[in-house]
Short mmCIF file of C-alpha atoms in Angstrom, two decimals:
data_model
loop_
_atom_site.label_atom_id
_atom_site.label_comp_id
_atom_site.label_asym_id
_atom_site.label_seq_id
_atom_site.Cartn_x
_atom_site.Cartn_y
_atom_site.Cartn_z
CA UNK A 52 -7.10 -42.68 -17.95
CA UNK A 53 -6.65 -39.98 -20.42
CA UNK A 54 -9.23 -38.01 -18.89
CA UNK A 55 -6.58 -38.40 -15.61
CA UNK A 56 -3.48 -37.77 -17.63
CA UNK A 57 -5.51 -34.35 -19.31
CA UNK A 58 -6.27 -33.05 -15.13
CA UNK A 59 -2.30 -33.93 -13.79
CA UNK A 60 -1.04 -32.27 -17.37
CA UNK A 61 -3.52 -28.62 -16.80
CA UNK A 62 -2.89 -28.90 -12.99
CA UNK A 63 1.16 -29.01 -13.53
CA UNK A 64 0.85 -26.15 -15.96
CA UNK A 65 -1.09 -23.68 -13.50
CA UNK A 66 1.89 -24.88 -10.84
CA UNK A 67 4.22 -23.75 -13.47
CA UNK A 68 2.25 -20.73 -14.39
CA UNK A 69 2.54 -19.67 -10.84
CA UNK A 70 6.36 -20.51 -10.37
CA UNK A 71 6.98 -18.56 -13.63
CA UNK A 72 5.01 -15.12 -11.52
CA UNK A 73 7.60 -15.72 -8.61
CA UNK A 74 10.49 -15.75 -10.14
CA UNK A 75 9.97 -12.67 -12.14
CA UNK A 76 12.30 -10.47 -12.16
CA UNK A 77 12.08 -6.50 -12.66
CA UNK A 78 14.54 -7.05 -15.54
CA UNK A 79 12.58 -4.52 -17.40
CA UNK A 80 13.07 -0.55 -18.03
CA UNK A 81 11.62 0.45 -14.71
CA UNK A 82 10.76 4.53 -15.31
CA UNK A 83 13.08 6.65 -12.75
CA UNK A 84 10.00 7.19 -10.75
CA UNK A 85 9.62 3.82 -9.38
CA UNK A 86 11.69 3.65 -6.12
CA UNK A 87 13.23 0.27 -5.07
CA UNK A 88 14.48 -0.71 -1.87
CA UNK A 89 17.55 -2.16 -3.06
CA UNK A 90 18.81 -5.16 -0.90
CA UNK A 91 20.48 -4.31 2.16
CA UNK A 92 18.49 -0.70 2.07
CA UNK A 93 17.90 -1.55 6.22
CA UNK A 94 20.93 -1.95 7.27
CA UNK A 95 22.15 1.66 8.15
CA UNK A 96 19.25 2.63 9.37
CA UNK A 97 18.34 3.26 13.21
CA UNK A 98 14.84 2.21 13.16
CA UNK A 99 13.63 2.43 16.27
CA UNK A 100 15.29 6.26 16.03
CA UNK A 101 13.43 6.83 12.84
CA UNK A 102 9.94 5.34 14.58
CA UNK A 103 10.65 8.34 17.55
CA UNK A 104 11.22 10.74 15.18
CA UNK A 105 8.21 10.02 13.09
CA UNK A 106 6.27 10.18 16.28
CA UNK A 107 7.45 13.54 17.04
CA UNK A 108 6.60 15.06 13.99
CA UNK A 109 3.23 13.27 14.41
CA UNK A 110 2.59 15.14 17.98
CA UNK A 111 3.93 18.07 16.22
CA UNK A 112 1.89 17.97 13.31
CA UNK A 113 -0.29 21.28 12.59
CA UNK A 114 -1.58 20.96 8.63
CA UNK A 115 -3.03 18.20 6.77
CA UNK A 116 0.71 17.86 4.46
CA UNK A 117 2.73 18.32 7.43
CA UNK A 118 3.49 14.38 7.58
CA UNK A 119 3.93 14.48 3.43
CA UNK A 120 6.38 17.29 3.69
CA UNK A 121 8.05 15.23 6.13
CA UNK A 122 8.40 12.14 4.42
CA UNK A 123 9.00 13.49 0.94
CA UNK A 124 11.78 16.49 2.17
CA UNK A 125 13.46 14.03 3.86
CA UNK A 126 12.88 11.16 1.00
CA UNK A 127 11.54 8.49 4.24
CA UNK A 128 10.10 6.64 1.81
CA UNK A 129 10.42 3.79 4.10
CA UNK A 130 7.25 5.62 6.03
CA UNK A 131 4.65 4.60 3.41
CA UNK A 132 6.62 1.58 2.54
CA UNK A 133 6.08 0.53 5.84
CA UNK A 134 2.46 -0.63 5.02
CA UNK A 135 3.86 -3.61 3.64
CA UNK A 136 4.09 -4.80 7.29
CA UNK A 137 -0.05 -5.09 6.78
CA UNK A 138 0.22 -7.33 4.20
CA UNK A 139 2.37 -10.80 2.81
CA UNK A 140 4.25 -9.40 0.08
CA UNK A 141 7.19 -7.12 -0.71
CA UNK A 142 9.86 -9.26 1.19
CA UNK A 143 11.61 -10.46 -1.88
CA UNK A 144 10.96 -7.35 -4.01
CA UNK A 145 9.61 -3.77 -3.07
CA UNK A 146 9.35 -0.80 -4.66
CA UNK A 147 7.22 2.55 -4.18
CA UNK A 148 6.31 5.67 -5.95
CA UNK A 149 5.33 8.91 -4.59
CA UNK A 150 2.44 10.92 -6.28
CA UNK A 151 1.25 7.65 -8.73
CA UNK A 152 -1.09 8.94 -11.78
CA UNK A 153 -4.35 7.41 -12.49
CA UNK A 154 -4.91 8.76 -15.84
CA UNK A 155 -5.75 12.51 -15.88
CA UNK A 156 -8.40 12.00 -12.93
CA UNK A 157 -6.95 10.78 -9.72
CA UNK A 158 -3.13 10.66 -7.99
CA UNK A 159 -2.71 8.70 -5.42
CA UNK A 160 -0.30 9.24 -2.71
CA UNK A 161 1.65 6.73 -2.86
CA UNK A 162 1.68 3.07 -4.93
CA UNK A 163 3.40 0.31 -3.29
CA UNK A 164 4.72 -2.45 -5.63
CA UNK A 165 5.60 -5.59 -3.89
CA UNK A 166 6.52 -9.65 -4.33
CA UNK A 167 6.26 -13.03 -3.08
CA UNK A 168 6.45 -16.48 -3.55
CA UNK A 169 3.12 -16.13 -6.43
CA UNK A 170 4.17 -13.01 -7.99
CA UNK A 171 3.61 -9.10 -7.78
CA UNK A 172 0.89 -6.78 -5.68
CA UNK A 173 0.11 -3.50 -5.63
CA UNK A 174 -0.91 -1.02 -2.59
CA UNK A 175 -2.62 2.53 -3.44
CA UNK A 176 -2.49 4.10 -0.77
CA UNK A 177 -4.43 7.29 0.67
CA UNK A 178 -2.73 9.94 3.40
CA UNK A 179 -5.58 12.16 5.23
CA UNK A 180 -5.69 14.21 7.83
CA UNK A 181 -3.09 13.04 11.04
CA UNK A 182 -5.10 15.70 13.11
CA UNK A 183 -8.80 14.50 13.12
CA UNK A 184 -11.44 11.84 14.96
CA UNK A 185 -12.75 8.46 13.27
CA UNK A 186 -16.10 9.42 14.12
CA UNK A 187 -19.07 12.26 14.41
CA UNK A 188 -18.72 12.89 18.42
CA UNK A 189 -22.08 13.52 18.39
CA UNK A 190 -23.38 10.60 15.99
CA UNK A 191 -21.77 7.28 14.61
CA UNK A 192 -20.69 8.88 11.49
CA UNK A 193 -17.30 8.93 10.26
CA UNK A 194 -15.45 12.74 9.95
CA UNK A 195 -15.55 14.34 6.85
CA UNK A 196 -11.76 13.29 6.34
CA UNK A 197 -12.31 9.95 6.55
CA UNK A 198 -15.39 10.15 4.25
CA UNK A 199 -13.19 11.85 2.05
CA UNK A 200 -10.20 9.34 1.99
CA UNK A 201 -13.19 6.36 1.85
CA UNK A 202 -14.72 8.41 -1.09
CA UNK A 203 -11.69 9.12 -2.78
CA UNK A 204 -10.45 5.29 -2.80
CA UNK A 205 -13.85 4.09 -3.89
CA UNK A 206 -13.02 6.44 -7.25
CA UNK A 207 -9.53 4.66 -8.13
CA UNK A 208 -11.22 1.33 -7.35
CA UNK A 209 -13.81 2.03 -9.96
CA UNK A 210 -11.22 3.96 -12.50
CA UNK A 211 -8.96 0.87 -11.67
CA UNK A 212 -11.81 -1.89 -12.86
CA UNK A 213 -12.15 -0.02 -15.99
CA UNK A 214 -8.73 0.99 -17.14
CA UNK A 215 -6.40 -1.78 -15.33
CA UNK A 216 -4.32 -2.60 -18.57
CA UNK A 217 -3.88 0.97 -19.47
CA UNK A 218 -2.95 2.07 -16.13
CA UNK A 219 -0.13 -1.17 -15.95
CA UNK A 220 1.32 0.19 -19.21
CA UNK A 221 1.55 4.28 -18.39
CA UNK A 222 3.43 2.83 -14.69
CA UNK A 223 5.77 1.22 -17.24
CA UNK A 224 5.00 -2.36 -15.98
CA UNK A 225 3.05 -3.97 -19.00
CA UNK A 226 5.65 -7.12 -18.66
CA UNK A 227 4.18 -8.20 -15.19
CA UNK A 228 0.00 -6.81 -15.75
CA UNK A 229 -0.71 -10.68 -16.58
CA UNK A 230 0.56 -11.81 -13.24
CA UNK A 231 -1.85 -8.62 -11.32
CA UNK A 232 -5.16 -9.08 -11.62
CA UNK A 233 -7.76 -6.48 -10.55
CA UNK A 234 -8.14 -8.08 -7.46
CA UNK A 235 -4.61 -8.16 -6.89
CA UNK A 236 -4.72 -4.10 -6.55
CA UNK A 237 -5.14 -3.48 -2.81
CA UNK A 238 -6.37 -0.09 -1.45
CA UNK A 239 -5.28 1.74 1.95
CA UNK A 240 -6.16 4.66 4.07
CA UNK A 241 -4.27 6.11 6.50
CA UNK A 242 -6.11 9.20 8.82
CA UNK A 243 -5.74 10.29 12.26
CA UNK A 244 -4.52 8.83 15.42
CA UNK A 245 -4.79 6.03 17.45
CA UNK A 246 -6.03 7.67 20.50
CA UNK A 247 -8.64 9.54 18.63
CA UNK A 248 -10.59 6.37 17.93
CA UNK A 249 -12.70 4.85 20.35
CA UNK A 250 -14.53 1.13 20.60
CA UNK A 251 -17.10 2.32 18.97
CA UNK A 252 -14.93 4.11 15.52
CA UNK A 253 -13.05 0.60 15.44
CA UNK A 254 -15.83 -1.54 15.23
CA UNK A 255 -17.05 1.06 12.18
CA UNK A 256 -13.15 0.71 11.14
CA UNK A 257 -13.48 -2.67 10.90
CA UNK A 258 -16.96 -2.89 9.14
CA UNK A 259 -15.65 -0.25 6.49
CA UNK A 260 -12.63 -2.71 5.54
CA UNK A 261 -15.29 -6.01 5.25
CA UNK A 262 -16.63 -4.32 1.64
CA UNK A 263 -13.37 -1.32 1.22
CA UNK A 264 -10.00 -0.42 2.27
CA UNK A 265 -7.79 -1.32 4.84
CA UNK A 266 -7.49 1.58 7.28
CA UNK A 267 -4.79 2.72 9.39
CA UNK A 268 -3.93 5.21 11.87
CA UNK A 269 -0.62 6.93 11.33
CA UNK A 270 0.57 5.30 14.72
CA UNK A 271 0.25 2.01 13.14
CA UNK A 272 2.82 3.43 10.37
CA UNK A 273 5.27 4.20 13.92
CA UNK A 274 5.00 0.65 15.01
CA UNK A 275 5.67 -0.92 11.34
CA UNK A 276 8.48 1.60 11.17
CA UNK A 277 9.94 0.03 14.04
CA UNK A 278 9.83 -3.59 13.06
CA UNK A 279 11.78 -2.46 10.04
CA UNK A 280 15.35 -3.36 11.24
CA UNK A 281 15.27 -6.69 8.84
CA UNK A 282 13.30 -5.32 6.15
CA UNK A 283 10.02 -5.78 4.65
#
């Protein structure tokens, strides 16, 4: 019986443990950095404009930063933000940054902050090359952009595993690192186009995501863009 009572009395705890990470609140000194899509940020906003628009400068795009200058001239940060369409946070809390440190080593293009019922996530995410195949035409071997962005994301995992604590505390968000564990950091590419990926670079897609990130084409960023007209 008080082997019973011990169980219901560690089991309630965890539920409140977890009720305690979703109702969190960024009630903290969040550095000026940190973006947040205040509520109601999607109501003046033509979406389905913005989603043409992107696509444009997409077709249009010439250099590798083409689609950064874009965004970051034009402060869309709802472009990157977007990938929280991928995932199953960030509708009651979302935030971004643009250009995220990881210690003196890496930066990462962007770092998506988002919540849900359980608590906080994170996104690092990657921007290659919109102008380049998945795959080797000539062999089934991935472009040296997408090696590259794989490469490059395999580092920050690794720097991540090591350093998790001290990267929570330079981002200014010591308060919530209990509720994010490692495995709570999520990783994503985004490279090329949609129509430069055959059956054959998808099924590789899809086997480099089993044991790495999750990868995108920048169309996929179009059609979140347009699904944005309620929010995240």
């Amino acid at each position: 019986m008080i082997f019973m009572v011990f169980n219901l009395l560690k089991i309630m705890e965890i539920k409140n443990l977890y009720k305690s990470w979703g109702k969190m609140k960024m009630n903290i000194n969040i550095p000026k950095k940190i973006i947040e899509f205040e509520k109601g940020w999607h109501k003046k906003i033509d979406f389905d404009q913005e989603a043409d628009e992107l696509l444009n400068a997409l077709n249009s795009a010439k250099k590798e930063n083409d689609i950064q200058r874009y965004i970051k001239n034009n402060k869309k940060w709802f472009i990157p933000a977007s990938l929280f369409e991928e995932y199953d946070f960030g509708h009651h809390e979302a935030f971004i940054v643009p250009e995220q440190a990881l210690g003196v080593d890496y930066r990462v293009d962007y770092m998506l902050l988002g919540k849900n019922s359980v608590g906080y996530h994170i996104v690092l995410a990657e921007f290659e090359d919109v102008n380049v195949d998945y795959k080797i035409k000539s062999a089934n071997m991935e472009t040296e952009s997408v090696r590259k962005g794989l490469a490059q994301i395999k580092d920050w995992k690794r720097w991540i595993d090591s350093n998790k604590d001290y990267f929570m505390k330079s981002c200014g968000l010591s308060e919530i690192s209990a509720s994010i564990p490692t495995w709570g950091i999520r990783y994503c590419l985004v490279v090329g186009r949609r129509d430069r990926m055959d059956k054959i670079a998808n099924q590789m897609r899809r086997q480099s995501e089993l044991s790495g990130p999750h990868i995108v084409s920048y169309d996929r960023l179009v059609d979140n863009v347009r699904r944005l007209c309620n929010g995240f």
